[in-house]
């Protein structure tokens, strides 16, 4: 798709062919793509996965199947698959001739080992897997009950296939740090160098000849390599692409958008982020957020819609549901405007809940201050969220709520989550299927089982709706279930949705063939090329 302008809003079905000036030219081979981005949490996505990790490693690890931006599935390492009529048995035929970067075969047994590790270590992410078996060139995955998003899950980067030899020869810690000879996938690029805290260098896999059926081309990647440079500061990443020290900069702050759009050497790429919007997960396992009146007071006590407009400068919309417009079939536009800023009503709710203003204006109840601790990880943070938090702090203080936000490294937030030492978690979650809601709100899916029900929500009606969404094979039934789930979440203020963000990427005009993955993050560089 040729870009009509240098700024293009990509809907879920759109493909980005970056570099309008060169889009009509034949792709050129060679060159190193320099990407200013964030450091991955871990190079073995089974041991530690984050959006940054998935983006960094998606060209190293192939997956069983591919999911296109239009939601259709295509063969990849699995050349074909069959689903039994009862939806319980999935049989995958593994293509022949695929080789891991460590020269070992990616065959049916290797796929079985990967899936079994997912089951053993991650409880299959909540997928009801009863067994995994390999027989010849096929792998059979049997479920204990139907689970309709299975193909979607298998297409996600976190289920990239790792060499079983690498799993055996190296410890979890070694595979997480990764490096040449340690990190072994089968993708179009392999790890050539790893400098912790600084960069990750990928080189072209010259033997690559098993791209997914929906790839832009077959054979090895056009680029000689990709150099990921870890630059956590927004201004530094933007400066790198503006100065030509980088070809691409990810996670562009809204404040930088006008300058990028005005720079003829750059192009701005963007898409709606699918998944759960940037939100507050409200911890209902303890006071004060175990009281729905307090949760509702937070929702209307701050002018969130005004802050979205002021801080995100048109690159986000106010969120009123637990699914973003990036998943159109599960998004509920009727929720828009479901609540509005009303400080007086918020204060009345807090009065009713027994929280009365103290000497310094912060409310107290039974001698306890109404103080809320919000925790977020460095990898989930950005400049806009920091600015936004300042607005939230001022707004909440005006109604008598003390608000602090701690942005910490992942190891620290992991400990805080395990110790239940927080009131709020602020982040977003990206994926192309609303089954994210199961992990975020189903009663058993807490952090202790490696999932994200940070609010400790325990609602049988919500559980039932989420289970219907998982088990039904009918798209209309799934949409109805997820609409009901979102209604329950809103009615009980289990989540405070804040902003439906766009994913913003800046690239030099010489960069072509950049795509977005169906989960909203920047996609594979297999078809990316640099104009001479």
JSON list of C-alpha atoms in Angstrom, two decimals, residues 203-351:
[
{"chain": "A", "resi": 203, "resn": "UNK", "atom": "CA", "xyz": [21.94, -10.35, 11.43]},
{"chain": "A", "resi": 204, "resn": "UNK", "atom": "CA", "xyz": [20.11, -11.80, 8.44]},
{"chain": "A", "resi": 205, "resn": "UNK", "atom": "CA", "xyz": [19.50, -15.55, 8.46]},
{"chain": "A", "resi": 206, "resn": "UNK", "atom": "CA", "xyz": [20.69, -16.42, 4.93]},
{"chain": "A", "resi": 207, "resn": "UNK", "atom": "CA", "xyz": [18.95, -19.81, 5.01]},
{"chain": "A", "resi": 208, "resn": "UNK", "atom": "CA", "xyz": [15.52, -18.40, 5.79]},
{"chain": "A", "resi": 209, "resn": "UNK", "atom": "CA", "xyz": [12.98, -19.81, 3.35]},
{"chain": "A", "resi": 210, "resn": "UNK", "atom": "CA", "xyz": [9.89, -20.41, 5.47]},
{"chain": "A", "resi": 211, "resn": "UNK", "atom": "CA", "xyz": [8.19, -17.03, 5.78]},
{"chain": "A", "resi": 212, "resn": "UNK", "atom": "CA", "xyz": [4.47, -17.09, 6.65]},
{"chain": "A", "resi": 213, "resn": "UNK", "atom": "CA", "xyz": [2.06, -17.42, 3.75]},
{"chain": "A", "resi": 214, "resn": "UNK", "atom": "CA", "xyz": [0.93, -13.81, 4.16]},
{"chain": "A", "resi": 215, "resn": "UNK", "atom": "CA", "xyz": [4.48, -12.37, 4.11]},
{"chain": "A", "resi": 216, "resn": "UNK", "atom": "CA", "xyz": [5.34, -9.73, 1.52]},
{"chain": "A", "resi": 217, "resn": "UNK", "atom": "CA", "xyz": [7.97, -11.99, -0.01]},
{"chain": "A", "resi": 218, "resn": "UNK", "atom": "CA", "xyz": [9.65, -15.37, 0.33]},
{"chain": "A", "resi": 219, "resn": "UNK", "atom": "CA", "xyz": [13.30, -16.05, 1.09]},
{"chain": "A", "resi": 220, "resn": "UNK", "atom": "CA", "xyz": [15.73, -14.21, 3.37]},
{"chain": "A", "resi": 221, "resn": "UNK", "atom": "CA", "xyz": [15.11, -10.68, 4.64]},
{"chain": "A", "resi": 222, "resn": "UNK", "atom": "CA", "xyz": [16.19, -7.74, 2.49]},
{"chain": "A", "resi": 223, "resn": "UNK", "atom": "CA", "xyz": [18.20, -6.12, 5.28]},
{"chain": "A", "resi": 224, "resn": "UNK", "atom": "CA", "xyz": [21.66, -7.32, 6.26]},
{"chain": "A", "resi": 225, "resn": "UNK", "atom": "CA", "xyz": [20.73, -6.72, 9.86]},
{"chain": "A", "resi": 226, "resn": "UNK", "atom": "CA", "xyz": [18.84, -4.74, 12.46]},
{"chain": "A", "resi": 227, "resn": "UNK", "atom": "CA", "xyz": [20.51, -2.83, 15.27]},
{"chain": "A", "resi": 228, "resn": "UNK", "atom": "CA", "xyz": [18.20, -2.14, 18.20]},
{"chain": "A", "resi": 229, "resn": "UNK", "atom": "CA", "xyz": [19.55, 0.71, 20.30]},
{"chain": "A", "resi": 230, "resn": "UNK", "atom": "CA", "xyz": [18.04, 1.09, 23.76]},
{"chain": "A", "resi": 231, "resn": "UNK", "atom": "CA", "xyz": [17.13, 4.70, 24.39]},
{"chain": "A", "resi": 232, "resn": "UNK", "atom": "CA", "xyz": [14.57, 5.02, 27.17]},
{"chain": "A", "resi": 233, "resn": "UNK", "atom": "CA", "xyz": [14.21, 8.80, 27.03]},
{"chain": "A", "resi": 234, "resn": "UNK", "atom": "CA", "xyz": [11.55, 9.97, 24.58]},
{"chain": "A", "resi": 235, "resn": "UNK", "atom": "CA", "xyz": [13.49, 13.06, 23.56]},
{"chain": "A", "resi": 236, "resn": "UNK", "atom": "CA", "xyz": [16.62, 11.03, 22.89]},
{"chain": "A", "resi": 237, "resn": "UNK", "atom": "CA", "xyz": [14.80, 8.53, 20.64]},
{"chain": "A", "resi": 238, "resn": "UNK", "atom": "CA", "xyz": [13.14, 11.34, 18.70]},
{"chain": "A", "resi": 239, "resn": "UNK", "atom": "CA", "xyz": [16.44, 13.20, 18.44]},
{"chain": "A", "resi": 240, "resn": "UNK", "atom": "CA", "xyz": [18.14, 10.08, 17.10]},
{"chain": "A", "resi": 241, "resn": "UNK", "atom": "CA", "xyz": [15.74, 9.70, 14.17]},
{"chain": "A", "resi": 242, "resn": "UNK", "atom": "CA", "xyz": [15.63, 13.44, 13.50]},
{"chain": "A", "resi": 243, "resn": "UNK", "atom": "CA", "xyz": [19.42, 13.64, 13.31]},
{"chain": "A", "resi": 244, "resn": "UNK", "atom": "CA", "xyz": [19.75, 10.55, 11.15]},
{"chain": "A", "resi": 245, "resn": "UNK", "atom": "CA", "xyz": [21.50, 8.52, 13.85]},
{"chain": "A", "resi": 246, "resn": "UNK", "atom": "CA", "xyz": [18.56, 6.12, 13.75]},
{"chain": "A", "resi": 247, "resn": "UNK", "atom": "CA", "xyz": [16.26, 5.03, 10.93]},
{"chain": "A", "resi": 248, "resn": "UNK", "atom": "CA", "xyz": [13.26, 4.32, 13.15]},
{"chain": "A", "resi": 249, "resn": "UNK", "atom": "CA", "xyz": [12.21, 5.54, 16.59]},
{"chain": "A", "resi": 250, "resn": "UNK", "atom": "CA", "xyz": [9.40, 3.76, 18.43]},
{"chain": "A", "resi": 251, "resn": "UNK", "atom": "CA", "xyz": [6.89, 5.10, 20.98]},
{"chain": "A", "resi": 252, "resn": "UNK", "atom": "CA", "xyz": [6.88, 8.69, 19.81]},
{"chain": "A", "resi": 253, "resn": "UNK", "atom": "CA", "xyz": [5.45, 11.17, 22.34]},
{"chain": "A", "resi": 254, "resn": "UNK", "atom": "CA", "xyz": [2.52, 13.26, 21.20]},
{"chain": "A", "resi": 255, "resn": "UNK", "atom": "CA", "xyz": [4.41, 16.49, 21.74]},
{"chain": "A", "resi": 256, "resn": "UNK", "atom": "CA", "xyz": [6.90, 15.45, 19.02]},
{"chain": "A", "resi": 257, "resn": "UNK", "atom": "CA", "xyz": [4.28, 14.71, 16.36]},
{"chain": "A", "resi": 258, "resn": "UNK", "atom": "CA", "xyz": [3.99, 18.22, 14.80]},
{"chain": "A", "resi": 259, "resn": "UNK", "atom": "CA", "xyz": [7.77, 18.49, 14.30]},
{"chain": "A", "resi": 260, "resn": "UNK", "atom": "CA", "xyz": [7.97, 15.04, 12.75]},
{"chain": "A", "resi": 261, "resn": "UNK", "atom": "CA", "xyz": [5.08, 15.79, 10.40]},
{"chain": "A", "resi": 262, "resn": "UNK", "atom": "CA", "xyz": [6.79, 19.00, 9.34]},
{"chain": "A", "resi": 263, "resn": "UNK", "atom": "CA", "xyz": [10.13, 17.30, 8.63]},
{"chain": "A", "resi": 264, "resn": "UNK", "atom": "CA", "xyz": [10.39, 16.19, 5.00]},
{"chain": "A", "resi": 265, "resn": "UNK", "atom": "CA", "xyz": [13.09, 13.67, 5.89]},
{"chain": "A", "resi": 266, "resn": "UNK", "atom": "CA", "xyz": [10.73, 11.80, 8.20]},
{"chain": "A", "resi": 267, "resn": "UNK", "atom": "CA", "xyz": [7.45, 9.96, 8.08]},
{"chain": "A", "resi": 268, "resn": "UNK", "atom": "CA", "xyz": [5.03, 9.31, 10.93]},
{"chain": "A", "resi": 269, "resn": "UNK", "atom": "CA", "xyz": [3.35, 5.90, 11.08]},
{"chain": "A", "resi": 270, "resn": "UNK", "atom": "CA", "xyz": [0.51, 5.20, 13.45]},
{"chain": "A", "resi": 271, "resn": "UNK", "atom": "CA", "xyz": [-2.22, 2.74, 14.24]},
{"chain": "A", "resi": 272, "resn": "UNK", "atom": "CA", "xyz": [-4.89, 2.27, 16.87]},
{"chain": "A", "resi": 273, "resn": "UNK", "atom": "CA", "xyz": [-3.57, 0.13, 19.71]},
{"chain": "A", "resi": 274, "resn": "UNK", "atom": "CA", "xyz": [-5.80, -2.93, 20.10]},
{"chain": "A", "resi": 275, "resn": "UNK", "atom": "CA", "xyz": [-6.43, -4.41, 23.53]},
{"chain": "A", "resi": 276, "resn": "UNK", "atom": "CA", "xyz": [-7.12, -2.87, 26.93]},
{"chain": "A", "resi": 277, "resn": "UNK", "atom": "CA", "xyz": [-6.71, 0.93, 27.00]},
{"chain": "A", "resi": 278, "resn": "UNK", "atom": "CA", "xyz": [-4.30, 2.68, 29.31]},
{"chain": "A", "resi": 279, "resn": "UNK", "atom": "CA", "xyz": [-6.20, 2.23, 32.56]},
{"chain": "A", "resi": 280, "resn": "UNK", "atom": "CA", "xyz": [-6.15, 2.06, 36.32]},
{"chain": "A", "resi": 281, "resn": "UNK", "atom": "CA", "xyz": [-6.54, -1.46, 37.69]},
{"chain": "A", "resi": 282, "resn": "UNK", "atom": "CA", "xyz": [-8.17, -0.79, 41.11]},
{"chain": "A", "resi": 283, "resn": "UNK", "atom": "CA", "xyz": [-7.13, -3.15, 43.92]},
{"chain": "A", "resi": 284, "resn": "UNK", "atom": "CA", "xyz": [-10.36, -4.27, 45.55]},
{"chain": "A", "resi": 285, "resn": "UNK", "atom": "CA", "xyz": [-8.79, -6.75, 47.93]},
{"chain": "A", "resi": 286, "resn": "UNK", "atom": "CA", "xyz": [-8.38, -4.12, 50.65]},
{"chain": "A", "resi": 287, "resn": "UNK", "atom": "CA", "xyz": [-9.47, -0.66, 51.75]},
{"chain": "A", "resi": 288, "resn": "UNK", "atom": "CA", "xyz": [-10.11, 1.89, 50.46]},
{"chain": "A", "resi": 289, "resn": "UNK", "atom": "CA", "xyz": [-10.78, 0.57, 46.94]},
{"chain": "A", "resi": 290, "resn": "UNK", "atom": "CA", "xyz": [-12.84, -2.37, 48.21]},
{"chain": "A", "resi": 291, "resn": "UNK", "atom": "CA", "xyz": [-15.62, 0.24, 48.46]},
{"chain": "A", "resi": 292, "resn": "UNK", "atom": "CA", "xyz": [-17.33, 0.79, 45.09]},
{"chain": "A", "resi": 293, "resn": "UNK", "atom": "CA", "xyz": [-18.25, 4.33, 46.13]},
{"chain": "A", "resi": 294, "resn": "UNK", "atom": "CA", "xyz": [-14.57, 5.23, 46.37]},
{"chain": "A", "resi": 295, "resn": "UNK", "atom": "CA", "xyz": [-13.84, 3.64, 42.99]},
{"chain": "A", "resi": 296, "resn": "UNK", "atom": "CA", "xyz": [-16.69, 5.58, 41.39]},
{"chain": "A", "resi": 297, "resn": "UNK", "atom": "CA", "xyz": [-15.48, 8.79, 43.04]},
{"chain": "A", "resi": 298, "resn": "UNK", "atom": "CA", "xyz": [-12.07, 8.34, 41.42]},
{"chain": "A", "resi": 299, "resn": "UNK", "atom": "CA", "xyz": [-13.72, 7.84, 38.02]},
{"chain": "A", "resi": 300, "resn": "UNK", "atom": "CA", "xyz": [-15.63, 11.15, 38.12]},
{"chain": "A", "resi": 301, "resn": "UNK", "atom": "CA", "xyz": [-13.37, 13.12, 40.45]},
{"chain": "A", "resi": 302, "resn": "UNK", "atom": "CA", "xyz": [-10.81, 13.99, 37.77]},
{"chain": "A", "resi": 303, "resn": "UNK", "atom": "CA", "xyz": [-11.37, 15.51, 34.34]},
{"chain": "A", "resi": 304, "resn": "UNK", "atom": "CA", "xyz": [-9.84, 12.55, 32.53]},
{"chain": "A", "resi": 305, "resn": "UNK", "atom": "CA", "xyz": [-11.33, 13.50, 29.15]},
{"chain": "A", "resi": 306, "resn": "UNK", "atom": "CA", "xyz": [-9.87, 17.00, 29.42]},
{"chain": "A", "resi": 307, "resn": "UNK", "atom": "CA", "xyz": [-6.48, 15.62, 30.41]},
{"chain": "A", "resi": 308, "resn": "UNK", "atom": "CA", "xyz": [-6.50, 13.21, 27.45]},
{"chain": "A", "resi": 309, "resn": "UNK", "atom": "CA", "xyz": [-7.06, 16.12, 25.08]},
{"chain": "A", "resi": 310, "resn": "UNK", "atom": "CA", "xyz": [-4.44, 18.31, 26.76]},
{"chain": "A", "resi": 311, "resn": "UNK", "atom": "CA", "xyz": [-1.71, 15.70, 27.14]},
{"chain": "A", "resi": 312, "resn": "UNK", "atom": "CA", "xyz": [-2.13, 13.40, 24.15]},
{"chain": "A", "resi": 313, "resn": "UNK", "atom": "CA", "xyz": [-2.81, 16.20, 21.65]},
{"chain": "A", "resi": 314, "resn": "UNK", "atom": "CA", "xyz": [-5.13, 14.23, 19.42]},
{"chain": "A", "resi": 315, "resn": "UNK", "atom": "CA", "xyz": [-3.17, 10.98, 19.50]},
{"chain": "A", "resi": 316, "resn": "UNK", "atom": "CA", "xyz": [-5.59, 9.34, 21.94]},
{"chain": "A", "resi": 317, "resn": "UNK", "atom": "CA", "xyz": [-9.28, 9.42, 22.79]},
{"chain": "A", "resi": 318, "resn": "UNK", "atom": "CA", "xyz": [-10.92, 9.17, 26.23]},
{"chain": "A", "resi": 319, "resn": "UNK", "atom": "CA", "xyz": [-11.64, 5.54, 27.13]},
{"chain": "A", "resi": 320, "resn": "UNK", "atom": "CA", "xyz": [-14.94, 4.36, 28.56]},
{"chain": "A", "resi": 321, "resn": "UNK", "atom": "CA", "xyz": [-14.67, 0.61, 28.05]},
{"chain": "A", "resi": 322, "resn": "UNK", "atom": "CA", "xyz": [-12.18, -2.17, 28.70]},
{"chain": "A", "resi": 323, "resn": "UNK", "atom": "CA", "xyz": [-11.52, -2.78, 24.98]},
{"chain": "A", "resi": 324, "resn": "UNK", "atom": "CA", "xyz": [-10.10, -0.18, 22.60]},
{"chain": "A", "resi": 325, "resn": "UNK", "atom": "CA", "xyz": [-11.42, 0.71, 19.12]},
{"chain": "A", "resi": 326, "resn": "UNK", "atom": "CA", "xyz": [-8.43, -1.28, 17.81]},
{"chain": "A", "resi": 327, "resn": "UNK", "atom": "CA", "xyz": [-10.61, -4.41, 18.10]},
{"chain": "A", "resi": 328, "resn": "UNK", "atom": "CA", "xyz": [-13.68, -3.08, 16.28]},
{"chain": "A", "resi": 329, "resn": "UNK", "atom": "CA", "xyz": [-15.88, -6.15, 16.75]},
{"chain": "A", "resi": 330, "resn": "UNK", "atom": "CA", "xyz": [-15.48, -6.07, 20.54]},
{"chain": "A", "resi": 331, "resn": "UNK", "atom": "CA", "xyz": [-15.40, -2.31, 21.01]},
{"chain": "A", "resi": 332, "resn": "UNK", "atom": "CA", "xyz": [-18.63, -0.78, 22.36]},
{"chain": "A", "resi": 333, "resn": "UNK", "atom": "CA", "xyz": [-19.02, 2.81, 21.08]},
{"chain": "A", "resi": 334, "resn": "UNK", "atom": "CA", "xyz": [-22.23, 3.21, 23.08]},
{"chain": "A", "resi": 335, "resn": "UNK", "atom": "CA", "xyz": [-20.10, 3.39, 26.23]},
{"chain": "A", "resi": 336, "resn": "UNK", "atom": "CA", "xyz": [-18.52, 6.66, 25.08]},
{"chain": "A", "resi": 337, "resn": "UNK", "atom": "CA", "xyz": [-19.40, 9.41, 27.53]},
{"chain": "A", "resi": 338, "resn": "UNK", "atom": "CA", "xyz": [-20.75, 6.89, 30.06]},
{"chain": "A", "resi": 339, "resn": "UNK", "atom": "CA", "xyz": [-19.50, 9.15, 32.85]},
{"chain": "A", "resi": 340, "resn": "UNK", "atom": "CA", "xyz": [-18.30, 12.70, 33.08]},
{"chain": "A", "resi": 341, "resn": "UNK", "atom": "CA", "xyz": [-16.20, 14.83, 35.38]},
{"chain": "A", "resi": 342, "resn": "UNK", "atom": "CA", "xyz": [-18.22, 15.89, 38.43]},
{"chain": "A", "resi": 343, "resn": "UNK", "atom": "CA", "xyz": [-16.07, 16.85, 41.41]},
{"chain": "A", "resi": 344, "resn": "UNK", "atom": "CA", "xyz": [-19.07, 17.66, 43.61]},
{"chain": "A", "resi": 345, "resn": "UNK", "atom": "CA", "xyz": [-20.62, 14.24, 43.01]},
{"chain": "A", "resi": 346, "resn": "UNK", "atom": "CA", "xyz": [-17.25, 12.58, 43.66]},
{"chain": "A", "resi": 347, "resn": "UNK", "atom": "CA", "xyz": [-16.93, 14.36, 47.00]},
{"chain": "A", "resi": 348, "resn": "UNK", "atom": "CA", "xyz": [-20.47, 13.35, 47.91]},
{"chain": "A", "resi": 349, "resn": "UNK", "atom": "CA", "xyz": [-19.60, 9.71, 47.25]},
{"chain": "A", "resi": 350, "resn": "UNK", "atom": "CA", "xyz": [-16.53, 9.97, 49.46]},
{"chain": "A", "resi": 351, "resn": "UNK", "atom": "CA", "xyz": [-18.60, 11.65, 52.20]}
]
